[in-house]
Amino acid sequence: MNKALRNPYTYIAFILPTLVLYALFFVYPVIVSFVYGFFQWDGITQKVFIGLDNFTRLWKDHVFLKSLANNFYFMAFSLIVNIPLVFLISILISKVGRMRDFYKSAVFVPVVISTATVAILFGVLYNYDSGLINQFIRLVAPDSWAREWLSDPKLAMLSILIANAWQNIGFFIVLCLAAILNIPKEIVEASKIDGINGWSETWLITLPLIRPVLFVMLLLTVSGTMKVLDIVQIMTNGGPFQSTEVMSTYMLKVGFRSMELGYGSAIGVTMFILILVLTGILQKLTKHEEVQY
């Protein structure tokens, strides 16, 4: 057995199937998308090489620019609202002496629910006539306060952001909570001896020591919000009037409804490059974020 483990071909035999699948379902589609971005093609007739026309067209396309802005709106909401909320809830759960496992399980339940189910569930809650939200509003306020949550261009994006946050913050809470509970007790006890208690302990001890985990959360948030698709597709399909259109939904419409596969590929390539650039900037800004206990 030990002789087999020392043989490099043993490791190759185990790694090769994964590498083949990775190349087939990730590397190859990315390369093909880059290539198709330089062509005008409907998926049926002969491809026509048009150079960078698809990519220059993007920045003149008001729908694409609107979808790009919505992606950044998604990202800003997640960074400004979701992550602080995750940190706050994690701190509160970490201070609980009893039923901590129950709270951890409770906040994680939405994560295991499929996005399609979450989208349908919130679609029912947001329904103008029978939705629970408007029913509650009519109970405590005038009927005129009820809103068309998913049909109003001013409210549709916010409604989706709330549904998305409800589903995803549980994962980040568990991640953040694990980092908080992993802080050595000796450090916490030493800080209390020095007179650091309560929220001072949170800001001066806890927050600096979990910075690497916060960085991971930032990376996952940025990459996730830039490629968000399913919850928008199911809840509004980019409407009303492109108010919730994001790059992924627009890419699908252009590529498979309008049959402009070259232009759709250019949108996909642009998304890929944007995610690489943004995550690269984050890595540069936080490359020294290492914590030694």
Short mmCIF file of N, CA, C and O in Angstrom, two decimals, residues 110-202:
data_model
loop_
_atom_site.label_atom_id
_atom_site.label_comp_id
_atom_site.label_asym_id
_atom_site.label_seq_id
_atom_site.Cartn_x
_atom_site.Cartn_y
_atom_site.Cartn_z
N PRO A 110 -32.79 28.21 5.56
CA PRO A 110 -33.06 28.75 4.21
C PRO A 110 -31.99 28.40 3.18
O PRO A 110 -32.29 28.35 1.99
N VAL A 111 -30.76 28.13 3.64
CA VAL A 111 -29.67 27.83 2.70
C VAL A 111 -29.93 26.53 1.97
O VAL A 111 -29.59 26.39 0.79
N VAL A 112 -30.52 25.56 2.66
CA VAL A 112 -30.74 24.24 2.04
C VAL A 112 -31.99 24.21 1.18
O VAL A 112 -32.25 23.21 0.52
N ILE A 113 -32.79 25.27 1.21
CA ILE A 113 -33.97 25.35 0.35
C ILE A 113 -33.52 25.81 -1.03
O ILE A 113 -32.71 26.73 -1.16
N SER A 114 -34.03 25.19 -2.07
CA SER A 114 -33.63 25.56 -3.43
C SER A 114 -34.05 27.01 -3.74
O SER A 114 -35.04 27.50 -3.21
N THR A 115 -33.26 27.65 -4.59
CA THR A 115 -33.55 29.03 -4.96
C THR A 115 -34.91 29.15 -5.63
O THR A 115 -35.63 30.14 -5.42
N ALA A 116 -35.27 28.16 -6.42
CA ALA A 116 -36.58 28.19 -7.08
C ALA A 116 -37.71 28.21 -6.05
O ALA A 116 -38.68 28.96 -6.18
N THR A 117 -37.56 27.40 -5.00
CA THR A 117 -38.58 27.36 -3.95
C THR A 117 -38.66 28.70 -3.22
O THR A 117 -39.75 29.20 -2.93
N VAL A 118 -37.49 29.28 -2.92
CA VAL A 118 -37.45 30.58 -2.23
C VAL A 118 -38.12 31.65 -3.09
O VAL A 118 -38.90 32.47 -2.60
N ALA A 119 -37.81 31.64 -4.39
CA ALA A 119 -38.38 32.63 -5.30
C ALA A 119 -39.91 32.51 -5.36
O ALA A 119 -40.63 33.51 -5.33
N ILE A 120 -40.39 31.28 -5.45
CA ILE A 120 -41.84 31.06 -5.51
C ILE A 120 -42.49 31.46 -4.18
O ILE A 120 -43.56 32.09 -4.15
N LEU A 121 -41.84 31.10 -3.08
CA LEU A 121 -42.35 31.44 -1.75
C LEU A 121 -42.50 32.95 -1.58
O LEU A 121 -43.56 33.44 -1.16
N PHE A 122 -41.47 33.70 -1.94
CA PHE A 122 -41.54 35.15 -1.80
C PHE A 122 -42.48 35.76 -2.83
O PHE A 122 -43.07 36.81 -2.58
N GLY A 123 -42.60 35.11 -3.99
CA GLY A 123 -43.58 35.58 -4.96
C GLY A 123 -44.99 35.53 -4.39
O GLY A 123 -45.81 36.43 -4.62
N VAL A 124 -45.28 34.47 -3.62
CA VAL A 124 -46.59 34.34 -2.96
C VAL A 124 -46.72 35.40 -1.87
O VAL A 124 -47.77 36.04 -1.72
N LEU A 125 -45.66 35.61 -1.09
CA LEU A 125 -45.71 36.60 -0.01
C LEU A 125 -45.92 38.01 -0.56
O LEU A 125 -46.61 38.83 0.07
N TYR A 126 -45.35 38.29 -1.74
CA TYR A 126 -45.43 39.62 -2.33
C TYR A 126 -46.70 39.84 -3.14
O TYR A 126 -46.93 40.94 -3.65
N ASN A 127 -47.53 38.81 -3.31
CA ASN A 127 -48.74 38.94 -4.12
C ASN A 127 -49.61 40.09 -3.63
O ASN A 127 -49.85 40.23 -2.42
N TYR A 128 -50.09 40.89 -4.56
CA TYR A 128 -50.84 42.11 -4.18
C TYR A 128 -52.15 41.79 -3.48
O TYR A 128 -52.50 42.41 -2.47
N ASP A 129 -52.88 40.81 -3.98
CA ASP A 129 -54.22 40.52 -3.44
C ASP A 129 -54.18 39.61 -2.22
O ASP A 129 -54.85 39.88 -1.22
N SER A 130 -53.41 38.51 -2.31
CA SER A 130 -53.47 37.50 -1.26
C SER A 130 -52.16 37.34 -0.49
O SER A 130 -52.09 36.52 0.42
N GLY A 131 -51.14 38.10 -0.84
CA GLY A 131 -49.85 37.96 -0.18
C GLY A 131 -49.91 38.35 1.29
O GLY A 131 -50.62 39.28 1.69
N LEU A 132 -49.14 37.63 2.10
CA LEU A 132 -49.15 37.86 3.55
C LEU A 132 -48.70 39.28 3.90
O LEU A 132 -49.22 39.89 4.85
N ILE A 133 -47.74 39.83 3.15
CA ILE A 133 -47.23 41.16 3.45
C ILE A 133 -48.33 42.21 3.29
O ILE A 133 -48.56 43.04 4.17
N ASN A 134 -49.01 42.20 2.15
CA ASN A 134 -50.09 43.17 1.93
C ASN A 134 -51.28 42.91 2.85
O ASN A 134 -51.97 43.87 3.25
N GLN A 135 -51.52 41.66 3.19
CA GLN A 135 -52.61 41.35 4.11
C GLN A 135 -52.32 41.98 5.48
O GLN A 135 -53.21 42.55 6.12
N PHE A 136 -51.07 41.89 5.91
CA PHE A 136 -50.69 42.50 7.19
C PHE A 136 -50.80 44.03 7.12
O PHE A 136 -51.27 44.67 8.07
N ILE A 137 -50.35 44.60 5.99
CA ILE A 137 -50.43 46.06 5.83
C ILE A 137 -51.88 46.52 5.90
O ILE A 137 -52.20 47.52 6.56
N ARG A 138 -52.78 45.80 5.22
CA ARG A 138 -54.21 46.17 5.24
C ARG A 138 -54.81 46.02 6.64
O ARG A 138 -55.78 46.71 6.98
N LEU A 139 -54.21 45.13 7.43
CA LEU A 139 -54.72 44.91 8.78
C LEU A 139 -54.40 46.08 9.72
O LEU A 139 -55.20 46.42 10.60
N VAL A 140 -53.22 46.68 9.51
CA VAL A 140 -52.77 47.73 10.45
C VAL A 140 -52.76 49.12 9.83
O VAL A 140 -52.49 50.10 10.52
N ALA A 141 -53.04 49.23 8.52
CA ALA A 141 -52.96 50.52 7.83
C ALA A 141 -54.00 50.58 6.73
O ALA A 141 -54.64 49.57 6.40
N PRO A 142 -54.18 51.74 6.11
CA PRO A 142 -55.14 51.86 5.00
C PRO A 142 -54.78 50.96 3.83
O PRO A 142 -53.59 50.65 3.60
N ASP A 143 -55.79 50.56 3.08
CA ASP A 143 -55.58 49.67 1.93
C ASP A 143 -54.65 50.28 0.89
O ASP A 143 -53.96 49.57 0.17
N SER A 144 -54.61 51.60 0.82
CA SER A 144 -53.76 52.28 -0.17
C SER A 144 -52.27 52.06 0.08
O SER A 144 -51.45 52.31 -0.79
N TRP A 145 -51.93 51.58 1.27
CA TRP A 145 -50.52 51.33 1.58
C TRP A 145 -50.01 50.02 0.98
O TRP A 145 -48.81 49.81 0.92
N ALA A 146 -50.92 49.15 0.58
CA ALA A 146 -50.51 47.90 -0.06
C ALA A 146 -49.80 48.20 -1.37
O ALA A 146 -50.13 49.17 -2.07
N ARG A 147 -48.82 47.40 -1.71
CA ARG A 147 -47.99 47.68 -2.87
C ARG A 147 -47.89 46.47 -3.80
O ARG A 147 -48.00 45.32 -3.39
N GLU A 148 -47.65 46.79 -5.07
CA GLU A 148 -47.32 45.76 -6.08
C GLU A 148 -45.80 45.55 -6.00
O GLU A 148 -45.03 46.14 -6.75
N TRP A 149 -45.38 44.70 -5.10
CA TRP A 149 -43.96 44.59 -4.77
C TRP A 149 -43.08 44.18 -5.95
O TRP A 149 -41.96 44.68 -6.10
N LEU A 150 -43.57 43.30 -6.78
CA LEU A 150 -42.77 42.81 -7.91
C LEU A 150 -43.15 43.44 -9.23
O LEU A 150 -42.51 43.19 -10.25
N SER A 151 -44.18 44.27 -9.23
CA SER A 151 -44.61 44.94 -10.47
C SER A 151 -44.27 46.41 -10.48
O SER A 151 -44.40 47.07 -11.52
N ASP A 152 -43.84 46.94 -9.37
CA ASP A 152 -43.45 48.34 -9.27
C ASP A 152 -41.94 48.46 -9.52
O ASP A 152 -41.14 47.89 -8.79
N PRO A 153 -41.53 49.19 -10.57
CA PRO A 153 -40.10 49.31 -10.88
C PRO A 153 -39.27 49.86 -9.72
O PRO A 153 -38.08 49.58 -9.62
N LYS A 154 -39.90 50.62 -8.83
CA LYS A 154 -39.17 51.20 -7.71
C LYS A 154 -38.97 50.22 -6.55
O LYS A 154 -38.09 50.42 -5.72
N LEU A 155 -39.80 49.17 -6.52
CA LEU A 155 -39.76 48.23 -5.40
C LEU A 155 -39.29 46.83 -5.78
O LEU A 155 -38.92 46.05 -4.90
N ALA A 156 -39.31 46.52 -7.06
CA ALA A 156 -39.04 45.14 -7.49
C ALA A 156 -37.64 44.68 -7.10
O ALA A 156 -37.46 43.58 -6.56
N MET A 157 -36.63 45.51 -7.35
CA MET A 157 -35.26 45.10 -7.04
C MET A 157 -35.06 44.91 -5.54
O MET A 157 -34.44 43.94 -5.09
N LEU A 158 -35.58 45.84 -4.75
CA LEU A 158 -35.46 45.72 -3.30
C LEU A 158 -36.15 44.45 -2.80
O LEU A 158 -35.64 43.76 -1.90
N SER A 159 -37.28 44.11 -3.39
CA SER A 159 -38.00 42.90 -2.99
C SER A 159 -37.17 41.66 -3.27
O SER A 159 -37.13 40.73 -2.46
N ILE A 160 -36.50 41.63 -4.41
CA ILE A 160 -35.64 40.50 -4.75
C ILE A 160 -34.44 40.44 -3.81
O ILE A 160 -34.03 39.36 -3.36
N LEU A 161 -33.85 41.59 -3.50
CA LEU A 161 -32.69 41.64 -2.62
C LEU A 161 -33.03 41.09 -1.24
O LEU A 161 -32.21 40.39 -0.63
N ILE A 162 -34.22 41.40 -0.74
CA ILE A 162 -34.63 40.88 0.57
C ILE A 162 -34.77 39.36 0.52
O ILE A 162 -34.32 38.65 1.43
N ALA A 163 -35.39 38.84 -0.54
CA ALA A 163 -35.54 37.39 -0.68
C ALA A 163 -34.18 36.72 -0.79
O ALA A 163 -33.93 35.67 -0.17
N ASN A 164 -33.29 37.30 -1.56
CA ASN A 164 -31.95 36.74 -1.73
C ASN A 164 -31.17 36.75 -0.41
O ASN A 164 -30.48 35.79 -0.08
N ALA A 165 -31.30 37.85 0.34
CA ALA A 165 -30.62 37.95 1.63
C ALA A 165 -31.15 36.89 2.60
O ALA A 165 -30.38 36.24 3.31
N TRP A 166 -32.48 36.71 2.63
CA TRP A 166 -33.07 35.72 3.53
C TRP A 166 -32.51 34.33 3.26
O TRP A 166 -32.27 33.55 4.20
N GLN A 167 -32.30 34.01 2.00
CA GLN A 167 -31.81 32.67 1.67
C GLN A 167 -30.33 32.49 1.98
O GLN A 167 -29.91 31.43 2.45
N ASN A 168 -29.52 33.51 1.75
CA ASN A 168 -28.07 33.32 1.75
C ASN A 168 -27.34 33.71 3.02
O ASN A 168 -26.22 33.24 3.24
N ILE A 169 -27.91 34.58 3.85
CA ILE A 169 -27.12 35.03 4.99
C ILE A 169 -26.87 33.92 6.00
O ILE A 169 -25.90 33.98 6.77
N GLY A 170 -27.71 32.87 6.00
CA GLY A 170 -27.50 31.77 6.93
C GLY A 170 -26.14 31.11 6.75
O GLY A 170 -25.47 30.76 7.73
N PHE A 171 -25.73 30.93 5.50
CA PHE A 171 -24.42 30.32 5.23
C PHE A 171 -23.29 31.18 5.79
O PHE A 171 -22.37 30.69 6.44
N PHE A 172 -23.39 32.49 5.57
CA PHE A 172 -22.35 33.39 6.06
C PHE A 172 -22.36 33.49 7.58
O PHE A 172 -21.31 33.67 8.21
N ILE A 173 -23.55 33.39 8.18
CA ILE A 173 -23.63 33.43 9.64
C ILE A 173 -22.90 32.23 10.25
O ILE A 173 -22.12 32.37 11.20
N VAL A 174 -23.13 31.05 9.69
CA VAL A 174 -22.45 29.85 10.20
C VAL A 174 -20.94 29.97 10.01
O VAL A 174 -20.15 29.61 10.89
N LEU A 175 -20.52 30.51 8.86
CA LEU A 175 -19.10 30.71 8.58
C LEU A 175 -18.48 31.69 9.57
O LEU A 175 -17.42 31.43 10.17
N CYS A 176 -19.15 32.81 9.78
CA CYS A 176 -18.65 33.84 10.69
C CYS A 176 -18.68 33.35 12.13
O CYS A 176 -17.75 33.60 12.91
N LEU A 177 -19.73 32.64 12.49
CA LEU A 177 -19.86 32.14 13.85
C LEU A 177 -18.76 31.13 14.18
O LEU A 177 -18.23 31.13 15.30
N ALA A 178 -18.44 30.29 13.21
CA ALA A 178 -17.36 29.32 13.43
C ALA A 178 -16.03 30.04 13.70
O ALA A 178 -15.25 29.61 14.56
N ALA A 179 -15.78 31.13 12.98
CA ALA A 179 -14.55 31.89 13.20
C ALA A 179 -14.54 32.54 14.59
O ALA A 179 -13.52 32.56 15.27
N ILE A 180 -15.69 33.06 15.01
CA ILE A 180 -15.78 33.72 16.32
C ILE A 180 -15.56 32.70 17.44
O ILE A 180 -14.81 32.95 18.39
N LEU A 181 -16.19 31.54 17.32
CA LEU A 181 -16.07 30.52 18.37
C LEU A 181 -14.69 29.88 18.37
O LEU A 181 -14.32 29.22 19.35
N ASN A 182 -13.93 30.05 17.28
CA ASN A 182 -12.59 29.48 17.18
C ASN A 182 -11.52 30.38 17.81
O ASN A 182 -10.36 29.98 17.90
N ILE A 183 -11.90 31.58 18.21
CA ILE A 183 -10.94 32.47 18.87
C ILE A 183 -10.55 31.86 20.22
O ILE A 183 -11.42 31.51 21.02
N PRO A 184 -9.26 31.71 20.49
CA PRO A 184 -8.83 31.10 21.76
C PRO A 184 -9.39 31.82 22.97
O PRO A 184 -9.42 33.05 23.03
N LYS A 185 -9.85 31.03 23.92
CA LYS A 185 -10.43 31.61 25.14
C LYS A 185 -9.41 32.43 25.93
O LYS A 185 -9.77 33.36 26.63
N GLU A 186 -8.11 32.06 25.79
CA GLU A 186 -7.08 32.79 26.52
C GLU A 186 -7.04 34.26 26.12
O GLU A 186 -6.83 35.15 26.96
N ILE A 187 -7.26 34.52 24.82
CA ILE A 187 -7.24 35.90 24.34
C ILE A 187 -8.43 36.68 24.91
O ILE A 187 -8.29 37.82 25.35
N VAL A 188 -9.60 36.03 24.91
CA VAL A 188 -10.80 36.68 25.44
C VAL A 188 -10.65 36.97 26.93
O VAL A 188 -10.98 38.06 27.42
N GLU A 189 -10.12 35.99 27.66
CA GLU A 189 -9.95 36.16 29.10
C GLU A 189 -8.92 37.25 29.40
O GLU A 189 -9.11 38.06 30.34
N ALA A 190 -7.85 37.29 28.60
CA ALA A 190 -6.83 38.33 28.81
C ALA A 190 -7.41 39.72 28.54
O ALA A 190 -7.08 40.69 29.24
N SER A 191 -8.28 39.83 27.52
CA SER A 191 -8.89 41.13 27.22
C SER A 191 -9.81 41.58 28.35
O SER A 191 -9.88 42.77 28.67
N LYS A 192 -10.50 40.62 28.98
CA LYS A 192 -11.37 40.99 30.10
C LYS A 192 -10.57 41.46 31.31
O LYS A 192 -10.99 42.37 32.03
N ILE A 193 -9.41 40.85 31.52
CA ILE A 193 -8.54 41.30 32.60
C ILE A 193 -8.08 42.74 32.35
O ILE A 193 -7.95 43.54 33.28
N ASP A 194 -7.88 43.07 31.07
CA ASP A 194 -7.47 44.43 30.69
C ASP A 194 -8.64 45.41 30.68
O ASP A 194 -8.47 46.58 30.33
N GLY A 195 -9.82 44.93 31.02
CA GLY A 195 -10.98 45.82 31.10
C GLY A 195 -11.75 45.98 29.81
O GLY A 195 -12.57 46.89 29.67
N ILE A 196 -11.51 45.08 28.85
CA ILE A 196 -12.23 45.14 27.57
C ILE A 196 -13.42 44.19 27.64
O ILE A 196 -13.24 42.97 27.72
N ASN A 197 -14.62 44.73 27.61
CA ASN A 197 -15.83 43.93 27.72
C ASN A 197 -16.89 44.42 26.73
O ASN A 197 -16.77 45.51 26.17
N GLY A 198 -17.94 43.59 26.57
CA GLY A 198 -19.08 44.01 25.76
C GLY A 198 -18.71 44.29 24.32
O GLY A 198 -17.94 43.57 23.69
N TRP A 199 -19.25 45.41 23.81
CA TRP A 199 -19.02 45.76 22.41
C TRP A 199 -17.58 46.18 22.15
O TRP A 199 -17.10 46.09 21.01
N SER A 200 -16.88 46.64 23.19
CA SER A 200 -15.45 46.96 23.01
C SER A 200 -14.68 45.70 22.66
O SER A 200 -13.78 45.73 21.81
N GLU A 201 -15.04 44.59 23.28
CA GLU A 201 -14.41 43.31 22.94
C GLU A 201 -14.69 42.92 21.49
O GLU A 201 -13.83 42.42 20.78
N THR A 202 -15.93 43.20 21.05
CA THR A 202 -16.31 42.87 19.67
C THR A 202 -15.46 43.63 18.66
O THR A 202 -14.93 43.06 17.70
#
